[in-house]
PDB file of C-alpha atoms in Angstrom:
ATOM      1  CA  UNK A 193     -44.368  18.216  28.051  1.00 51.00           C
ATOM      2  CA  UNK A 194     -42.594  15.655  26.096  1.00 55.00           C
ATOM      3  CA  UNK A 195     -44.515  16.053  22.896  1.00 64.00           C
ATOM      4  CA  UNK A 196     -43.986  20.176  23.255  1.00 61.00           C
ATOM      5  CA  UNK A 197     -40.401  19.287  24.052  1.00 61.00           C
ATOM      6  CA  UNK A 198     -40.351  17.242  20.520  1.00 60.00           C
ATOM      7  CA  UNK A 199     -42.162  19.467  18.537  1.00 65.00           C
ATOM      8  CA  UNK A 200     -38.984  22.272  19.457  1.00 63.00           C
ATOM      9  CA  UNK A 201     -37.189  19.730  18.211  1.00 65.00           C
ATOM     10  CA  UNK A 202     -38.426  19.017  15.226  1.00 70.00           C
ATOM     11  CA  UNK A 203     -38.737  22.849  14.187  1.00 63.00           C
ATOM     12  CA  UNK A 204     -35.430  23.421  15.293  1.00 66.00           C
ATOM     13  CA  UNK A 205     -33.934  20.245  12.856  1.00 64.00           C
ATOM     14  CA  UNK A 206     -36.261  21.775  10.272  1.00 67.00           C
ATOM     15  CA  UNK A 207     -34.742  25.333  10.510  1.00 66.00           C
ATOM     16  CA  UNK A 208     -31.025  24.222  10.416  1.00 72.00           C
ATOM     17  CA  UNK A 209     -32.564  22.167   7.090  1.00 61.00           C
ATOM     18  CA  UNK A 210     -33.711  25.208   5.607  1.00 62.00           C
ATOM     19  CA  UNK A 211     -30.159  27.498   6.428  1.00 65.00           C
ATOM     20  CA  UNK A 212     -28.611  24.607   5.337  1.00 59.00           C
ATOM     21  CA  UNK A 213     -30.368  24.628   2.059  1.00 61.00           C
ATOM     22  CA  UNK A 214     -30.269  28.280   2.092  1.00 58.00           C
ATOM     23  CA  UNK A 215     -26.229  28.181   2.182  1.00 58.00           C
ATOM     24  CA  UNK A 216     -26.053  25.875  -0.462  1.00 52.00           C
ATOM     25  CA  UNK A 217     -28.155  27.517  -3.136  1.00 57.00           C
ATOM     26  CA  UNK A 218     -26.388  30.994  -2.345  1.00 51.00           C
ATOM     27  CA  UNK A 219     -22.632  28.380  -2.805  1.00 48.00           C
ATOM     28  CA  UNK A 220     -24.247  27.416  -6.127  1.00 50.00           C
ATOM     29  CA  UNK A 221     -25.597  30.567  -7.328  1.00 46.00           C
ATOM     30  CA  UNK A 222     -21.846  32.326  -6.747  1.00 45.00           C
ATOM     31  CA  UNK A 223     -20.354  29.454  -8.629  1.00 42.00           C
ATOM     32  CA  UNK A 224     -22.548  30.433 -11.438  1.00 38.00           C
ATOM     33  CA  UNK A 225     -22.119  33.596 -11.287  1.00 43.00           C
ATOM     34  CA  UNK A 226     -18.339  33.385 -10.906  1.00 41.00           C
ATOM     35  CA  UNK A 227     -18.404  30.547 -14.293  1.00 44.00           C
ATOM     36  CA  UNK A 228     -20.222  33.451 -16.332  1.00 49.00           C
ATOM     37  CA  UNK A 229     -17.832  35.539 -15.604  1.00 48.00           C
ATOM     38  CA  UNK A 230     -15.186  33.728 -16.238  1.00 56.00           C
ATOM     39  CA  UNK A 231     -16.600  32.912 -19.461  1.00 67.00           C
ATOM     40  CA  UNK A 232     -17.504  36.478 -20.560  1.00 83.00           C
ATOM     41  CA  UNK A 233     -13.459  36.929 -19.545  1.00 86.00           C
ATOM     42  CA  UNK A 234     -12.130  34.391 -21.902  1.00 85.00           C
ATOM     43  CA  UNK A 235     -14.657  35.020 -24.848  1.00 90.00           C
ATOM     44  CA  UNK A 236     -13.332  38.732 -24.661  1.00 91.00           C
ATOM     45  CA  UNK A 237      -9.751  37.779 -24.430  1.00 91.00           C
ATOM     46  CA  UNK A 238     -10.156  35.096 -27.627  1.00 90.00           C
ATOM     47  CA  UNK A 239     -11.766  38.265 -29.753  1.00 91.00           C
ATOM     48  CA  UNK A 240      -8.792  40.109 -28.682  1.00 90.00           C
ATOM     49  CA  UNK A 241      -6.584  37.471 -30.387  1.00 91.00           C
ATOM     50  CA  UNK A 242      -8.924  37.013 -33.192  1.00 91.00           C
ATOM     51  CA  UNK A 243      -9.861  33.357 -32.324  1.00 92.00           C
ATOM     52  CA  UNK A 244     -13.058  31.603 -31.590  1.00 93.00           C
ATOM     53  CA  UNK A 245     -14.427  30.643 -27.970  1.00 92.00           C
ATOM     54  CA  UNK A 246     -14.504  26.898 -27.337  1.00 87.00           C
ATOM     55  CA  UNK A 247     -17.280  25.637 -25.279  1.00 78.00           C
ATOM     56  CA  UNK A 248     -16.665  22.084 -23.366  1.00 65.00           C
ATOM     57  CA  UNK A 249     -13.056  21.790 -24.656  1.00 66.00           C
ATOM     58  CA  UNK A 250     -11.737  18.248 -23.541  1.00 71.00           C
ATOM     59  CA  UNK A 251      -8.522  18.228 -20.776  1.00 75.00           C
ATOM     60  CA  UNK A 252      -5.708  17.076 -22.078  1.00 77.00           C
ATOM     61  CA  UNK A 253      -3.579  15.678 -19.166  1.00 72.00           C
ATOM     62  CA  UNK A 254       0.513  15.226 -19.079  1.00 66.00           C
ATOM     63  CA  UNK A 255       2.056  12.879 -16.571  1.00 59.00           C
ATOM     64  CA  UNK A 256       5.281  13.542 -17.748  1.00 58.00           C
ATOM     65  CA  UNK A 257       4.984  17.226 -16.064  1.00 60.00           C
ATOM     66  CA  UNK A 258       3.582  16.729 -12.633  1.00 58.00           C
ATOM     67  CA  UNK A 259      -0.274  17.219 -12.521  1.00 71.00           C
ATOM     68  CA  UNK A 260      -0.415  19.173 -15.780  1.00 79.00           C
ATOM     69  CA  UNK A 261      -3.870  19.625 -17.390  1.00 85.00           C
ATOM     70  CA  UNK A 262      -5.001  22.195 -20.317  1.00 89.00           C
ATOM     71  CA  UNK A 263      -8.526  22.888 -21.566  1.00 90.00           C
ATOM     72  CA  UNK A 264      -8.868  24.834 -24.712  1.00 92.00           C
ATOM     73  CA  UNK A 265     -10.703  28.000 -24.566  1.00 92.00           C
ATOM     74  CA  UNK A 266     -10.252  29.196 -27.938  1.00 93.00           C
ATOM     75  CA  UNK A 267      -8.856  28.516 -31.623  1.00 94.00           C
ATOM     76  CA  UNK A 268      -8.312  29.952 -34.600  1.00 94.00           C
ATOM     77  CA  UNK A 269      -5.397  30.227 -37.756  1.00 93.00           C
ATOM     78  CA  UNK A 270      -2.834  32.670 -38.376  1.00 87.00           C
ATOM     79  CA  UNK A 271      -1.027  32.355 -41.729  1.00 83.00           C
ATOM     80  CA  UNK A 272      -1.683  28.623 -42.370  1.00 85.00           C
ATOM     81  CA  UNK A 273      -1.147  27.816 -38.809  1.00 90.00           C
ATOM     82  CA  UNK A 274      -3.432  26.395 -35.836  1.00 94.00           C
ATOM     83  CA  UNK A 275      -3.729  28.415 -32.553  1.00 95.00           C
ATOM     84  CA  UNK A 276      -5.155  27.730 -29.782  1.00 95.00           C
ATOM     85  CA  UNK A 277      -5.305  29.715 -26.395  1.00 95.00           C
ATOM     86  CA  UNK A 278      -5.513  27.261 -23.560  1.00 93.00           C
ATOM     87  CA  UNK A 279      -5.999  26.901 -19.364  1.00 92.00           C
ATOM     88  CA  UNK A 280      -3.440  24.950 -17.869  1.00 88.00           C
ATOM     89  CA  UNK A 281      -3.690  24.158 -14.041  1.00 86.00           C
ATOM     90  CA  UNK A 282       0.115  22.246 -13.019  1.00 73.00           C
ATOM     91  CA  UNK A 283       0.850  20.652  -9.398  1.00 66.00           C
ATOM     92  CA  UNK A 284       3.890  19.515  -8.600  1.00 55.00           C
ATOM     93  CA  UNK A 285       4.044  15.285  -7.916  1.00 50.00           C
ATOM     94  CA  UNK A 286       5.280  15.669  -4.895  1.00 49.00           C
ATOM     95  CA  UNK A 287       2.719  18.654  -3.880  1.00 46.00           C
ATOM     96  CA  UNK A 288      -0.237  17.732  -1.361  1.00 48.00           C
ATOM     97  CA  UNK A 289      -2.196  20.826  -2.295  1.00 47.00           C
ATOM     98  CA  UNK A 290      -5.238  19.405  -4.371  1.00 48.00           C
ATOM     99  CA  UNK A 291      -4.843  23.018  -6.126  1.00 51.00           C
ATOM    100  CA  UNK A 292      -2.357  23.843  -8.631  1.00 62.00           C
ATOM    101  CA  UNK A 293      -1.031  27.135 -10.352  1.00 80.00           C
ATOM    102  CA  UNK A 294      -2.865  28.669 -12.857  1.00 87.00           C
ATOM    103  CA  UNK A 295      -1.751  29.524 -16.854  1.00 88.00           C
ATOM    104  CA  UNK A 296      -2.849  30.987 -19.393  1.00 93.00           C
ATOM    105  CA  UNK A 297      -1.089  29.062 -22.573  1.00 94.00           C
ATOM    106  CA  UNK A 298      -0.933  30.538 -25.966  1.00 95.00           C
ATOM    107  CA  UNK A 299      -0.203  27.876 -28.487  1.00 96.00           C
ATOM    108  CA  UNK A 300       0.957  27.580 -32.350  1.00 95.00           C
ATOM    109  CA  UNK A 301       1.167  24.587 -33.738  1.00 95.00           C
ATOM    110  CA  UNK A 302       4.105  23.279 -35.880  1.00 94.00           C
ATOM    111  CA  UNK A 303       3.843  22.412 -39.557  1.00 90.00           C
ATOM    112  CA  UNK A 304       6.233  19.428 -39.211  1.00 90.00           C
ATOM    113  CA  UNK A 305       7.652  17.908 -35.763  1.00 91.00           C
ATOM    114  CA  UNK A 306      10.949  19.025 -34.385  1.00 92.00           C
ATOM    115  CA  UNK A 307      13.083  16.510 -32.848  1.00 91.00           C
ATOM    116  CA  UNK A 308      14.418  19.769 -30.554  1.00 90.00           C
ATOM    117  CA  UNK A 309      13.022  20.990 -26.858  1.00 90.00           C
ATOM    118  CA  UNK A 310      13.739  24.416 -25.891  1.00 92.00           C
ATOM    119  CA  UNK A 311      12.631  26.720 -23.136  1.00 91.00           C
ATOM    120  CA  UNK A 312      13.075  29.723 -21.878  1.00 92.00           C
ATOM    121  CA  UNK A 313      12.114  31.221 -18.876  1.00 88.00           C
ATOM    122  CA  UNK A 314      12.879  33.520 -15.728  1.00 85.00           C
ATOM    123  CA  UNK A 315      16.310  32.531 -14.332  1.00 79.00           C
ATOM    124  CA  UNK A 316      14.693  32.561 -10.508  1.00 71.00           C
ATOM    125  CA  UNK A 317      12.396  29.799 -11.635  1.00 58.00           C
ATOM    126  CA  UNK A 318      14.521  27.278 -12.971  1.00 51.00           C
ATOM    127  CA  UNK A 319      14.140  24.926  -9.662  1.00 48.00           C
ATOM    128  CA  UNK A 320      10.706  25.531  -9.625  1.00 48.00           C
ATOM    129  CA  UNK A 321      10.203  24.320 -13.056  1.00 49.00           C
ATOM    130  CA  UNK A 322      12.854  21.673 -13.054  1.00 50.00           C
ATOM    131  CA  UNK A 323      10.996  19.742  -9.856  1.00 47.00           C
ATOM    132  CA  UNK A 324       7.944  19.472 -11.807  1.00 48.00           C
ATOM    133  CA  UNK A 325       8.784  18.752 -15.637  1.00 48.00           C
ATOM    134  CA  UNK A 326      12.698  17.588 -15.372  1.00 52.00           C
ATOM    135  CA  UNK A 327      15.753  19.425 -15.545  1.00 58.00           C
ATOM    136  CA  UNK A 328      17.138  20.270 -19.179  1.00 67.00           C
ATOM    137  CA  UNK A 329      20.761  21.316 -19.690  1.00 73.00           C
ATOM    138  CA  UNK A 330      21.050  25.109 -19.321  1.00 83.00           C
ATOM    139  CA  UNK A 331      22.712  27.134 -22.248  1.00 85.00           C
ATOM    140  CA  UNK A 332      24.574  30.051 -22.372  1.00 86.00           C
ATOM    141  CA  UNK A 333      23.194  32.810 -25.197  1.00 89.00           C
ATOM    142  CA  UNK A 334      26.535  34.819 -24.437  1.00 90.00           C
ATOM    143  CA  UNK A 335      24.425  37.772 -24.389  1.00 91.00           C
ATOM    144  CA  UNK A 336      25.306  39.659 -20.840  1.00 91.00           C
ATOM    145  CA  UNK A 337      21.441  41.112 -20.631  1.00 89.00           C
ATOM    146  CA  UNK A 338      19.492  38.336 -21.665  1.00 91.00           C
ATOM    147  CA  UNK A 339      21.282  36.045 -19.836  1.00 90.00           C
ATOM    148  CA  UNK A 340      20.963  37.846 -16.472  1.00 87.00           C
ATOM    149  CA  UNK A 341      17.196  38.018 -16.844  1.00 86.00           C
ATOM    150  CA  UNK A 342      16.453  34.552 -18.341  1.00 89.00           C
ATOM    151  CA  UNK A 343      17.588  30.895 -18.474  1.00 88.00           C
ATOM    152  CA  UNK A 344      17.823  28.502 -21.446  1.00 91.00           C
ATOM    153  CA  UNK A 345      17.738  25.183 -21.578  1.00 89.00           C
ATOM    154  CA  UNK A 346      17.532  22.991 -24.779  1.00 90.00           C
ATOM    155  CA  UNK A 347      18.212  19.024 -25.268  1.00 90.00           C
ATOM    156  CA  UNK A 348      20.369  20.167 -27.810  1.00 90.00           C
ATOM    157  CA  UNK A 349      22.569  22.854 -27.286  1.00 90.00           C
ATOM    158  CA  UNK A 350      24.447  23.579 -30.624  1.00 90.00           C
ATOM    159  CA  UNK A 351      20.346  24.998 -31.860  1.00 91.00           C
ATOM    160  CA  UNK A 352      20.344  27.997 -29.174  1.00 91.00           C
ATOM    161  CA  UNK A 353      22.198  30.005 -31.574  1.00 91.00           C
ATOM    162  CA  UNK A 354      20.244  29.298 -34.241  1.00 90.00           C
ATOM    163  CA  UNK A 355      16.412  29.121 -32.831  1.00 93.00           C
ATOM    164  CA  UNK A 356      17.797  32.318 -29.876  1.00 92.00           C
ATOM    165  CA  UNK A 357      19.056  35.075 -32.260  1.00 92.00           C
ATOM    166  CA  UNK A 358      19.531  38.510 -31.411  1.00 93.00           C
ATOM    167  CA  UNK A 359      15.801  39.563 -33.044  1.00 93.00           C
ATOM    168  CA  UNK A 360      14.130  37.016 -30.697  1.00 93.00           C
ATOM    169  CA  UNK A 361      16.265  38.120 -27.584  1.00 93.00           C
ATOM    170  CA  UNK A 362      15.373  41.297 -28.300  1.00 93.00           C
ATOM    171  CA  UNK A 363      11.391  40.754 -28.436  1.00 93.00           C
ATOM    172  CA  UNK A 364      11.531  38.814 -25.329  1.00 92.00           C
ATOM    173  CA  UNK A 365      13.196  41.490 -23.293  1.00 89.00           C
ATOM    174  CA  UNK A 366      10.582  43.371 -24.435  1.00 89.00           C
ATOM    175  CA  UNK A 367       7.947  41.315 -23.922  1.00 88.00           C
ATOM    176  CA  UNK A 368       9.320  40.948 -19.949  1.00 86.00           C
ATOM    177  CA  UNK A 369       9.098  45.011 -19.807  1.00 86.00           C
ATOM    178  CA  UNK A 370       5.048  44.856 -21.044  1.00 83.00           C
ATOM    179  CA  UNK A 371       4.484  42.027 -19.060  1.00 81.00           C
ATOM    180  CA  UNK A 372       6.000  42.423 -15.206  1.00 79.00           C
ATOM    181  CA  UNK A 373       7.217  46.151 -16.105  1.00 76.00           C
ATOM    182  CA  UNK A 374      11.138  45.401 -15.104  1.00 71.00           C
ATOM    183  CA  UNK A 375      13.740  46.372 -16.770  1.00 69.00           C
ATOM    184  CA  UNK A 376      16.670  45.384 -14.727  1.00 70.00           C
ATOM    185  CA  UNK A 377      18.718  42.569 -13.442  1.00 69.00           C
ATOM    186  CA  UNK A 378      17.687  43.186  -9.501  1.00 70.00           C
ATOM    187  CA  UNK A 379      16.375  40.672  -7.106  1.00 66.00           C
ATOM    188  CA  UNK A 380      13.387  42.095  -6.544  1.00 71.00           C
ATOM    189  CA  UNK A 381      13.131  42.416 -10.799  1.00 72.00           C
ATOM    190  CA  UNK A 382      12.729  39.005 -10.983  1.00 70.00           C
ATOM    191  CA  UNK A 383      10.852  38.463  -8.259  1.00 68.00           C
ATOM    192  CA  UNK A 384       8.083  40.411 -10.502  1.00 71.00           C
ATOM    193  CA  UNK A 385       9.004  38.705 -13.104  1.00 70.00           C
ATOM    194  CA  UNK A 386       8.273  34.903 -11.069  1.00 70.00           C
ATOM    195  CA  UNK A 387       4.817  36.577 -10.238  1.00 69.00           C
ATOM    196  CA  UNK A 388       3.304  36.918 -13.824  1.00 75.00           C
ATOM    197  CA  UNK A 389       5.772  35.798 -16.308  1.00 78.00           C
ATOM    198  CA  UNK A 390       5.689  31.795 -17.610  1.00 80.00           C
ATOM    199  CA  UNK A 391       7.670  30.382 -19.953  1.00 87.00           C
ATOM    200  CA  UNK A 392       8.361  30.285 -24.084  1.00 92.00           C
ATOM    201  CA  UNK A 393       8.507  26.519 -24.465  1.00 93.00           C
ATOM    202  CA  UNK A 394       9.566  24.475 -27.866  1.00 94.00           C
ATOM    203  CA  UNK A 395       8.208  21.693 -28.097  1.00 92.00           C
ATOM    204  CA  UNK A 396       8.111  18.283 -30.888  1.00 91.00           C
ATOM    205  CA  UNK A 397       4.764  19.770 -32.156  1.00 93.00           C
ATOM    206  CA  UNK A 398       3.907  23.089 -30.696  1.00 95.00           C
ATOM    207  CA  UNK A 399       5.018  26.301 -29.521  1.00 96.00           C
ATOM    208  CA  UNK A 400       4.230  27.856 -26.388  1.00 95.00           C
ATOM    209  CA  UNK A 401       3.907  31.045 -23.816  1.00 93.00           C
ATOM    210  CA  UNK A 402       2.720  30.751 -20.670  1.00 91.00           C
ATOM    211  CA  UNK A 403       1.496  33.628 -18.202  1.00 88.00           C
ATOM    212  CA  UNK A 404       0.331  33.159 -14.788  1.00 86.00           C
ATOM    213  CA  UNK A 405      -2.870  33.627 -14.355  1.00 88.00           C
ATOM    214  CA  UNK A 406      -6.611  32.279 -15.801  1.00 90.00           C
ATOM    215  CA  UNK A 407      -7.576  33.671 -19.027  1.00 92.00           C
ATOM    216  CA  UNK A 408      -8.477  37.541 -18.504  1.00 91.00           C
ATOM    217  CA  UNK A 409      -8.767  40.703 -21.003  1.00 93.00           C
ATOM    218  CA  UNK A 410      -5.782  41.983 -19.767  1.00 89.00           C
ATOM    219  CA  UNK A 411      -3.180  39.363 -21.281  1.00 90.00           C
ATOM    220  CA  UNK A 412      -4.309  40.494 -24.589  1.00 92.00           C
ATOM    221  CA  UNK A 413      -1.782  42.980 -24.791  1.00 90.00           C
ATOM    222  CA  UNK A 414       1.358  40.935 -23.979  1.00 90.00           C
ATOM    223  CA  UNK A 415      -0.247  37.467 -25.464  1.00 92.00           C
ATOM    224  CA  UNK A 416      -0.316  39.635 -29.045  1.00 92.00           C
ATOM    225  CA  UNK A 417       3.000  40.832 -28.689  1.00 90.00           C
ATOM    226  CA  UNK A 418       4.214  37.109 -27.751  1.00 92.00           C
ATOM    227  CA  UNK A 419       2.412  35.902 -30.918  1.00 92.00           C
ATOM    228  CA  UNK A 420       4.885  37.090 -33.644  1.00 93.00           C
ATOM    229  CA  UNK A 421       7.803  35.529 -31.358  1.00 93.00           C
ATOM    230  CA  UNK A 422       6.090  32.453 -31.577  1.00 94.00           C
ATOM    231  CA  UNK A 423       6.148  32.888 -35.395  1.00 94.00           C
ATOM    232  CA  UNK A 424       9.591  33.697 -35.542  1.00 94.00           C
ATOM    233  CA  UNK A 425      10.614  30.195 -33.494  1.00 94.00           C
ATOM    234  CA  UNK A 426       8.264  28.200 -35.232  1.00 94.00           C
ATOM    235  CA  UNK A 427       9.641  29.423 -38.544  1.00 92.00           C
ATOM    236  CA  UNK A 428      13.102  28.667 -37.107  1.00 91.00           C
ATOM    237  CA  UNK A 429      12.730  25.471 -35.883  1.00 92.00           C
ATOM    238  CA  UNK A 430      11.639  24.365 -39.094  1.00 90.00           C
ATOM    239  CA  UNK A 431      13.805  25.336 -41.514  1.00 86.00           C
ATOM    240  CA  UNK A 432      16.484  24.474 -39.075  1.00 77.00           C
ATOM    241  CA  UNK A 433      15.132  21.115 -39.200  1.00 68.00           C
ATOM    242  CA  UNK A 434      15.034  21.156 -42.837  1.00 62.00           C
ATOM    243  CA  UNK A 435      18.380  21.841 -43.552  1.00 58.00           C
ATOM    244  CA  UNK A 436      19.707  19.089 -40.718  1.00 52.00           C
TER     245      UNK A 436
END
C-alpha cells in the first residue's frame, strides 16, 4: 500500500515537472517570437529612414534623468551628419515600478557642442518631465498658438527667439497634427497629445525627438517629417554659437 501510495507520488511530482517544463518552453518560445518581431519592426522602420539596423547596440545609461537608458537600433548620415534612431526606456527616481515608459528617440548629432539646452514639449507634461530630468526655466515664444499647445524651456532664454522662429513653430504644429491628429488648444487635445507625442530636446551634442512608443513602422511618417526640424535647430544652434 505504501509503495503504491509512493509510486502516485512520484508520477504525480513527475507530471507537475513536465507542465512545469512545458510552461516554460512555451514562456521562452513567445519571447522569441515576440524579439523577432520586434526586430523585423525596427529593421523596417530604420529602411524607412534610410539608416542601417544595429545589432547588440550597447545601453547608454543617464543618472542625471531618472532611470534613463537608450540602445541604438539604427544609424546612418544625412548631409555630413550622424543619426541614429534609438530605444529609450525612462523611470522616474522616485518610481517603484521596475518598468519604465517607452521612446522611440530620433537623434542628429551636432558638428560642434552648444553650450545651450532647449526643449520643447506638450504644455500638460511639463510636471511630468520636470520630476524626472529637472525643471528648466519656461519661455514665452509670444506666439498665442504655439504657446497654448507647447512649453519651452531653455537655460538660456535670450536663444528662444533665435533657435524657435516662426519656420520651426510652424513645422512643429504640424508635426503635432500628423502625429496625435489635434489641432486645437482643448483639454482633451492635449491629452492626445501626452499619449504619443515626446519631446524636441537640444542638447550640448545632439538633437532630439522623442515619441512614445518602441520602434514600429508606423513612426516613419512623423519621425521623417521631424527630421528636417532637427536640421533646421541643429543648423541654428550652430551658427548661433558661432557668432556668440
Amino acid at each position: 500500500m505504501s509503495s503504491r501510495a509512493d509510486r502516485g507520488a512520484t508520477e504525480r511530482a513527475l507530471a507537475t515537472l513536465l507542465l512545469f517544463l512545458a510552461g516554460c518552453a512555451a514562456v521562452a518560445a513567445a519571447w522569441w517570437w515576440l524579439a523577432r518581431a520586434n526586430g523585423r519592426d525596427r529593421d523596417v522602420l530604420a529602411s524607412a529612414l534610410g539608416l542601417e539596423p544595429v545589432d547588440g547596440g550597447s545601453p547608454r545609461h543617464r543618472s542625471d534623468r531618472g532611470q534613463e537608458r537608450e540602445v541604438p537600433v539604427a544609424r546612418g548620415r544625412r548631409e555630413g551628419r550622424g543619426v541614429e534612431l534609438l530605444l529609450r526606456t525612462l523611470r522616474a527616481r522616485r518610481s517603484g515600478r521596475r518598468a519604465g515608459s517607452a521612446w522611440t528617440v530620433l537623434a542628429l548629432v551636432l558638428q560642434h557642442p552648444v553650450p545651450v539646452r532647449l526643449l520643447v514639449e506638450p504644455s500638460i507634461r511639463a510636471a511630468i518631465l520636470d520630476a524626472e530630468s529637472g525643471p528648466l526655466p519656461e519661455v514665452g515664444t509670444g506666439d498665442p498658438a504655439f504657446d497654448a499647445v507647447f512649453r519651452v524651456a531653455a537655460t538660456d532664454p535670450a536663444a528662444v527667439p533665435v533657435l524657435l522662429d516662426a519656420e520651426l513653430r510652424a513645422a512643429l504644429l504640424d508635426l503635432r497634427t500628423r502625429v496625435s491628429g489635434t489641432r486645437d488648444a482643448g483639454t482633451a487635445a492635449q491629452l492626445a497629445d501626452t499619449a504619443v507625442l515626446g519631446a524636441l530636446e537640444l542638447e550640448t551634442e545632439r538633437v532630439t525627438i522623442a515619441l512614445r512608443g518602441t520602434p514600429m513602422p508606423h513612426l516613419a511618417g512623423p519621425l521623417a517629417a521631424a527630421l528636417p526640424i532637427l536640421e533646421r535647430l541643429a543648423a541654428r544652434a550652430e551658427s548661433s554659437t558661432r557668432k556668440g
